[in-house]
C-alpha positions as protocol buffer text, in pm:
chain_id: "A"
residue {
  index: 1
  type: PRO
  ca { x: 8934 y: 6935 z: 10483 }
}
residue {
  index: 2
  type: VAL
  ca { x: 9230 y: 7042 z: 10740 }
}
residue {
  index: 3
  type: VAL
  ca { x: 9301 y: 7304 z: 10555 }
}
residue {
  index: 4
  type: ALA
  ca { x: 8927 y: 7425 z: 10511 }
}
residue {
  index: 5
  type: ALA
  ca { x: 8883 y: 7407 z: 10892 }
}
residue {
  index: 6
  type: ALA
  ca { x: 9216 y: 7629 z: 10965 }
}
residue {
  index: 7
  type: ASP
  ca { x: 9187 y: 7947 z: 11162 }
}
residue {
  index: 8
  type: HIS
  ca { x: 9569 y: 8031 z: 10981 }
}
residue {
  index: 9
  type: LEU
  ca { x: 9775 y: 7811 z: 10800 }
}
residue {
  index: 10
  type: LEU
  ca { x: 10172 y: 7763 z: 10814 }
}
residue {
  index: 11
  type: ASP
  ca { x: 10336 y: 7565 z: 10512 }
}
residue {
  index: 12
  type: ILE
  ca { x: 10677 y: 7466 z: 10627 }
}
residue {
  index: 13
  type: HIS
  ca { x: 10949 y: 7357 z: 10351 }
}
residue {
  index: 14
  type: SER
  ca { x: 11269 y: 7257 z: 10268 }
}
residue {
  index: 15
  type: THR
  ca { x: 11467 y: 7270 z: 9995 }
}
residue {
  index: 16
  type: SER
  ca { x: 11677 y: 7056 z: 9753 }
}
residue {
  index: 17
  type: GLN
  ca { x: 11959 y: 7344 z: 9767 }
}
residue {
  index: 18
  type: ASP
  ca { x: 12090 y: 7540 z: 10048 }
}
residue {
  index: 19
  type: VAL
  ca { x: 11912 y: 7879 z: 10030 }
}
residue {
  index: 20
  type: VAL
  ca { x: 11884 y: 8165 z: 10282 }
}
residue {
  index: 21
  type: PRO
  ca { x: 11544 y: 8096 z: 10471 }
}
residue {
  index: 22
  type: PHE
  ca { x: 11220 y: 8294 z: 10370 }
}
residue {
  index: 23
  type: TRP
  ca { x: 10876 y: 8373 z: 10427 }
}
residue {
  index: 24
  type: VAL
  ca { x: 10616 y: 8335 z: 10121 }
}
residue {
  index: 25
  type: TYR
  ca { x: 10289 y: 8493 z: 10126 }
}
residue {
  index: 26
  type: PRO
  ca { x: 10011 y: 8676 z: 9944 }
}
residue {
  index: 27
  type: ALA
  ca { x: 10044 y: 9020 z: 9933 }
}
residue {
  index: 28
  type: PHE
  ca { x: 9760 y: 9075 z: 10203 }
}
residue {
  index: 29
  type: GLU
  ca { x: 9847 y: 9279 z: 10520 }
}
residue {
  index: 30
  type: ARG
  ca { x: 9725 y: 9008 z: 10761 }
}
residue {
  index: 31
  type: ASN
  ca { x: 10005 y: 8793 z: 10595 }
}
residue {
  index: 32
  type: ALA
  ca { x: 10267 y: 9025 z: 10636 }
}
residue {
  index: 33
  type: SER
  ca { x: 10178 y: 9140 z: 10976 }
}
residue {
  index: 34
  type: VAL
  ca { x: 10243 y: 8761 z: 11112 }
}
residue {
  index: 35
  type: ALA
  ca { x: 10558 y: 8741 z: 10921 }
}
residue {
  index: 36
  type: LEU
  ca { x: 10695 y: 9055 z: 11054 }
}
residue {
  index: 37
  type: ALA
  ca { x: 10559 y: 9017 z: 11398 }
}
residue {
  index: 38
  type: ILE
  ca { x: 10755 y: 8642 z: 11437 }
}
residue {
  index: 39
  type: GLY
  ca { x: 11062 y: 8804 z: 11276 }
}
residue {
  index: 40
  type: LEU
  ca { x: 11207 y: 8481 z: 11184 }
}
residue {
  index: 41
  type: PRO
  ca { x: 11316 y: 8440 z: 10882 }
}
residue {
  index: 42
  type: SER
  ca { x: 11397 y: 8793 z: 10769 }
}
residue {
  index: 43
  type: VAL
  ca { x: 11337 y: 8778 z: 10410 }
}
residue {
  index: 44
  type: HIS
  ca { x: 10991 y: 8781 z: 10285 }
}
residue {
  index: 45
  type: LEU
  ca { x: 10883 y: 8693 z: 9917 }
}
residue {
  index: 46
  type: VAL
  ca { x: 10561 y: 8889 z: 9880 }
}
residue {
  index: 47
  type: MET
  ca { x: 10334 y: 8761 z: 9596 }
}
residue {
  index: 48
  type: PRO
  ca { x: 10068 y: 9028 z: 9467 }
}
residue {
  index: 49
  type: ASN
  ca { x: 9944 y: 8802 z: 9188 }
}
residue {
  index: 50
  type: GLY
  ca { x: 9978 y: 8471 z: 9336 }
}
residue {
  index: 51
  type: LEU
  ca { x: 10269 y: 8199 z: 9233 }
}
residue {
  index: 52
  type: GLY
  ca { x: 10240 y: 8165 z: 8869 }
}
residue {
  index: 53
  type: SER
  ca { x: 10304 y: 7817 z: 8865 }
}
residue {
  index: 54
  type: GLY
  ca { x: 10014 y: 7680 z: 9055 }
}
residue {
  index: 55
  type: THR
  ca { x: 9800 y: 7710 z: 9327 }
}
residue {
  index: 56
  type: PRO
  ca { x: 10024 y: 7689 z: 9664 }
}
residue {
  index: 57
  type: MET
  ca { x: 9821 y: 7546 z: 9974 }
}
residue {
  index: 58
  type: ILE
  ca { x: 9846 y: 7928 z: 10133 }
}
residue {
  index: 59
  type: GLN
  ca { x: 9597 y: 8009 z: 9844 }
}
residue {
  index: 60
  type: HIS
  ca { x: 9356 y: 7713 z: 9862 }
}
residue {
  index: 61
  type: GLY
  ca { x: 8988 y: 7729 z: 9939 }
}
residue {
  index: 62
  type: ALA
  ca { x: 8921 y: 8001 z: 10189 }
}
residue {
  index: 63
  type: PHE
  ca { x: 9261 y: 8141 z: 10188 }
}
residue {
  index: 64
  type: SER
  ca { x: 9229 y: 8233 z: 9842 }
}
residue {
  index: 65
  type: GLY
  ca { x: 9131 y: 8578 z: 9842 }
}
residue {
  index: 66
  type: ALA
  ca { x: 9129 y: 8918 z: 9993 }
}
residue {
  index: 67
  type: HIS
  ca { x: 8850 y: 8796 z: 10268 }
}
residue {
  index: 68
  type: ALA
  ca { x: 9058 y: 8496 z: 10406 }
}
residue {
  index: 69
  type: PRO
  ca { x: 8960 y: 8365 z: 10761 }
}
residue {
  index: 70
  type: GLY
  ca { x: 9328 y: 8418 z: 10878 }
}
residue {
  index: 71
  type: ALA
  ca { x: 9714 y: 8440 z: 10784 }
}
residue {
  index: 72
  type: ALA
  ca { x: 9850 y: 8196 z: 10535 }
}
residue {
  index: 73
  type: LEU
  ca { x: 10235 y: 8183 z: 10520 }
}
residue {
  index: 74
  type: VAL
  ca { x: 10509 y: 7931 z: 10398 }
}
residue {
  index: 75
  type: ALA
  ca { x: 10844 y: 7910 z: 10562 }
}
residue {
  index: 76
  type: GLU
  ca { x: 11136 y: 7789 z: 10352 }
}
residue {
  index: 77
  type: CYS
  ca { x: 11330 y: 7686 z: 10617 }
}
residue {
  index: 78
  type: GLY
  ca { x: 11647 y: 7572 z: 10407 }
}
residue {
  index: 79
  type: GLN
  ca { x: 11792 y: 7291 z: 10256 }
}
residue {
  index: 80
  type: HIS
  ca { x: 11652 y: 6902 z: 10333 }
}
residue {
  index: 81
  type: PHE
  ca { x: 11845 y: 6739 z: 10583 }
}
residue {
  index: 82
  type: LYS
  ca { x: 11982 y: 7033 z: 10770 }
}
residue {
  index: 83
  type: GLN
  ca { x: 11981 y: 7074 z: 11144 }
}
residue {
  index: 84
  type: ALA
  ca { x: 12037 y: 7417 z: 11078 }
}
residue {
  index: 85
  type: THR
  ca { x: 11682 y: 7370 z: 10867 }
}
residue {
  index: 86
  type: ALA
  ca { x: 11501 y: 7184 z: 11116 }
}
residue {
  index: 87
  type: ASP
  ca { x: 11573 y: 7449 z: 11385 }
}
residue {
  index: 88
  type: ILE
  ca { x: 11449 y: 7702 z: 11183 }
}
residue {
  index: 89
  type: ALA
  ca { x: 11161 y: 7502 z: 11115 }
}
residue {
  index: 90
  type: THR
  ca { x: 11120 y: 7408 z: 11482 }
}
residue {
  index: 91
  type: GLU
  ca { x: 11113 y: 7784 z: 11619 }
}
residue {
  index: 92
  type: VAL
  ca { x: 10934 y: 7931 z: 11323 }
}
residue {
  index: 93
  type: ALA
  ca { x: 10642 y: 7689 z: 11398 }
}
residue {
  index: 94
  type: MET
  ca { x: 10678 y: 7788 z: 11775 }
}
residue {
  index: 95
  type: ARG
  ca { x: 10666 y: 8113 z: 11711 }
}
residue {
  index: 96
  type: PHE
  ca { x: 10355 y: 8108 z: 11475 }
}
residue {
  index: 97
  type: ILE
  ca { x: 10161 y: 7878 z: 11758 }
}
residue {
  index: 98
  type: ALA
  ca { x: 10301 y: 8139 z: 12010 }
}
residue {
  index: 99
  type: HIS
  ca { x: 10163 y: 8483 z: 11807 }
}
residue {
  index: 100
  type: PHE
  ca { x: 9808 y: 8315 z: 11817 }
}
residue {
  index: 101
  type: GLY
  ca { x: 9837 y: 8269 z: 12189 }
}
residue {
  index: 102
  type: LEU
  ca { x: 9795 y: 7897 z: 12157 }
}
residue {
  index: 103
  type: ILE
  ca { x: 10136 y: 7895 z: 12366 }
}
residue {
  index: 104
  type: ASP
  ca { x: 10348 y: 8097 z: 12603 }
}
residue {
  index: 105
  type: ALA
  ca { x: 10540 y: 8321 z: 12437 }
}
residue {
  index: 106
  type: LEU
  ca { x: 10913 y: 8259 z: 12297 }
}
residue {
  index: 107
  type: PRO
  ca { x: 11205 y: 8431 z: 12447 }
}
residue {
  index: 108
  type: VAL
  ca { x: 11406 y: 8613 z: 12182 }
}
residue {
  index: 109
  type: THR
  ca { x: 11732 y: 8483 z: 12242 }
}
residue {
  index: 110
  type: THR
  ca { x: 11932 y: 8637 z: 11926 }
}
residue {
  index: 111
  type: PRO
  ca { x: 11902 y: 8967 z: 11803 }
}
residue {
  index: 112
  type: ARG
  ca { x: 11671 y: 9002 z: 11513 }
}
residue {
  index: 113
  type: ALA
  ca { x: 11770 y: 9061 z: 11152 }
}
residue {
  index: 114
  type: PRO
  ca { x: 11631 y: 9346 z: 10961 }
}
residue {
  index: 115
  type: GLN
  ca { x: 11310 y: 9246 z: 10749 }
}
residue {
  index: 116
  type: ARG
  ca { x: 11409 y: 9208 z: 10373 }
}
residue {
  index: 117
  type: ARG
  ca { x: 11096 y: 9209 z: 10168 }
}
residue {
  index: 118
  type: PHE
  ca { x: 11036 y: 9133 z: 9805 }
}
residue {
  index: 119
  type: GLU
  ca { x: 10787 y: 9146 z: 9543 }
}
residue {
  index: 120
  type: LEU
  ca { x: 10729 y: 8857 z: 9347 }
}
residue {
  index: 121
  type: LEU
  ca { x: 10735 y: 8972 z: 8971 }
}
residue {
  index: 122
  type: GLU
  ca { x: 10765 y: 8669 z: 8736 }
}
residue {
  index: 123
  type: THR
  ca { x: 10795 y: 8315 z: 8776 }
}
residue {
  index: 124
  type: HIS
  ca { x: 10931 y: 8135 z: 8451 }
}
residue {
  index: 125
  type: ILE
  ca { x: 10899 y: 7782 z: 8392 }
}
residue {
  index: 126
  type: ILE
  ca { x: 11164 y: 7550 z: 8260 }
}
residue {
  index: 127
  type: LYS
  ca { x: 11017 y: 7479 z: 7865 }
}
residue {
  index: 128
  type: ALA
  ca { x: 11324 y: 7320 z: 7700 }
}
residue {
  index: 129
  type: ASP
  ca { x: 11601 y: 7112 z: 7824 }
}
residue {
  index: 130
  type: THR
  ca { x: 11855 y: 7341 z: 7679 }
}
residue {
  index: 131
  type: PHE
  ca { x: 11746 y: 7583 z: 7976 }
}
residue {
  index: 132
  type: HIS
  ca { x: 12033 y: 7782 z: 8107 }
}
residue {
  index: 133
  type: PHE
  ca { x: 12158 y: 8074 z: 8308 }
}
residue {
  index: 134
  type: VAL
  ca { x: 12414 y: 8318 z: 8177 }
}
residue {
  index: 135
  type: ARG
  ca { x: 12644 y: 8270 z: 8461 }
}
residue {
  index: 136
  type: PRO
  ca { x: 12579 y: 8032 z: 8809 }
}
residue {
  index: 137
  type: LEU
  ca { x: 12325 y: 8138 z: 9016 }
}
residue {
  index: 138
  type: ILE
  ca { x: 12247 y: 8043 z: 9414 }
}
residue {
  index: 139
  type: GLY
  ca { x: 12026 y: 8293 z: 9487 }
}
residue {
  index: 140
  type: PHE
  ca { x: 11995 y: 8683 z: 9543 }
}
residue {
  index: 141
  type: GLU
  ca { x: 12190 y: 8813 z: 9286 }
}
residue {
  index: 142
  type: THR
  ca { x: 12078 y: 9136 z: 9131 }
}
residue {
  index: 143
  type: PHE
  ca { x: 12027 y: 9229 z: 8750 }
}
residue {
  index: 144
  type: ALA
  ca { x: 11999 y: 9581 z: 8588 }
}
residue {
  index: 145
  type: ARG
  ca { x: 11686 y: 9606 z: 8367 }
}
residue {
  index: 146
  type: GLY
  ca { x: 11700 y: 9432 z: 8054 }
}
residue {
  index: 147
  type: GLU
  ca { x: 11999 y: 9263 z: 8128 }
}
residue {
  index: 148
  type: LEU
  ca { x: 12018 y: 8842 z: 8057 }
}
residue {
  index: 149
  type: ILE
  ca { x: 11922 y: 8610 z: 8308 }
}
residue {
  index: 150
  type: ALA
  ca { x: 11860 y: 8300 z: 8149 }
}
residue {
  index: 151
  type: VAL
  ca { x: 11794 y: 8134 z: 7773 }
}
residue {
  index: 152
  type: ASN
  ca { x: 11494 y: 7924 z: 7784 }
}
residue {
  index: 153
  type: GLY
  ca { x: 11435 y: 7719 z: 7432 }
}
residue {
  index: 154
  type: SER
  ca { x: 11423 y: 8005 z: 7198 }
}
residue {
  index: 155
  type: GLU
  ca { x: 11292 y: 8245 z: 7483 }
}
residue {
  index: 156
  type: GLU
  ca { x: 11537 y: 8492 z: 7650 }
}
residue {
  index: 157
  type: ILE
  ca { x: 11483 y: 8560 z: 8004 }
}
residue {
  index: 158
  type: CYS
  ca { x: 11571 y: 8920 z: 8129 }
}
residue {
  index: 159
  type: SER
  ca { x: 11549 y: 9120 z: 8394 }
}
residue {
  index: 160
  type: PRO
  ca { x: 11227 y: 9311 z: 8423 }
}
residue {
  index: 161
  type: CYS
  ca { x: 11347 y: 9642 z: 8638 }
}
residue {
  index: 162
  type: ASP
  ca { x: 11655 y: 9738 z: 8772 }
}
residue {
  index: 163
  type: ASP
  ca { x: 11788 y: 9545 z: 9135 }
}
residue {
  index: 164
  type: CYS
  ca { x: 11582 y: 9233 z: 8995 }
}
residue {
  index: 165
  type: THR
  ca { x: 11643 y: 9005 z: 9273 }
}
residue {
  index: 166
  type: ILE
  ca { x: 11669 y: 8589 z: 9183 }
}
residue {
  index: 167
  type: PHE
  ca { x: 11517 y: 8370 z: 9401 }
}
residue {
  index: 168
  type: MET
  ca { x: 11540 y: 7983 z: 9391 }
}
residue {
  index: 169
  type: PRO
  ca { x: 11720 y: 7915 z: 9047 }
}
residue {
  index: 170
  type: ALA
  ca { x: 11692 y: 7560 z: 8921 }
}
residue {
  index: 171
  type: ARG
  ca { x: 12048 y: 7336 z: 8967 }
}
residue {
  index: 172
  type: ALA
  ca { x: 11865 y: 7141 z: 8631 }
}
residue {
  index: 173
  type: ALA
  ca { x: 11691 y: 7189 z: 8341 }
}
residue {
  index: 174
  type: ILE
  ca { x: 11402 y: 6940 z: 8415 }
}
residue {
  index: 175
  type: VAL
  ca { x: 11111 y: 7097 z: 8177 }
}
residue {
  index: 176
  type: GLY
  ca { x: 10805 y: 7156 z: 8356 }
}
residue {
  index: 177
  type: ARG
  ca { x: 10966 y: 7273 z: 8667 }
}
residue {
  index: 178
  type: GLU
  ca { x: 10997 y: 7621 z: 8812 }
}
residue {
  index: 179
  type: ALA
  ca { x: 11335 y: 7791 z: 8675 }
}
residue {
  index: 180
  type: VAL
  ca { x: 11354 y: 8106 z: 8888 }
}
residue {
  index: 181
  type: TYR
  ca { x: 11148 y: 8330 z: 9049 }
}
residue {
  index: 182
  type: LEU
  ca { x: 11225 y: 8737 z: 8945 }
}
residue {
  index: 183
  type: THR
  ca { x: 11162 y: 8953 z: 9249 }
}
residue {
  index: 184
  type: ARG
  ca { x: 11222 y: 9326 z: 9368 }
}
residue {
  index: 185
  type: PRO
  ca { x: 11317 y: 9480 z: 9696 }
}
residue {
  index: 186
  type: LEU
  ca { x: 11030 y: 9653 z: 9827 }
}
residue {
  index: 187
  type: GLN
  ca { x: 11081 y: 9960 z: 10018 }
}
residue {
  index: 188
  type: ASP
  ca { x: 10896 y: 9958 z: 10366 }
}
């Protein structure tokens, strides 16, 4: 009921591994304009066809389609329990609230980083406990079209395009969990 009653939605996350903070949102202008206006984090994961591994809160109920009542975004703020993660989460939340005029705008105290947007192409789920990447990955590595990224049981996961950029590679092979997000840079 809380989500159903919301005008706008911000879902704040932290992760089990240290990641560059980034936005995640469905590919609607209302979401992009809010994320770009807030400016932090500077990396965006844009989902034209959803997450591919379930329904995130930002696509629940009224927020699921093109005619949603307002913006719906996830802010992945960094690794669990780090002070920097808490600081980013707090600043993103405050800027989100200020963006909609519920509090006074916050002064920009640090230069804003250039915004980098990526389109989600594929989400892979771990199918076998023998899942492994062909080399150690931490995220944001790039692969050429057709280059082997991982082996998932009998399936080979290969790059679907040049400059395929990896988001959130799994640290352990746990069947049923997300293995990796394959993206491509968007040219705005």
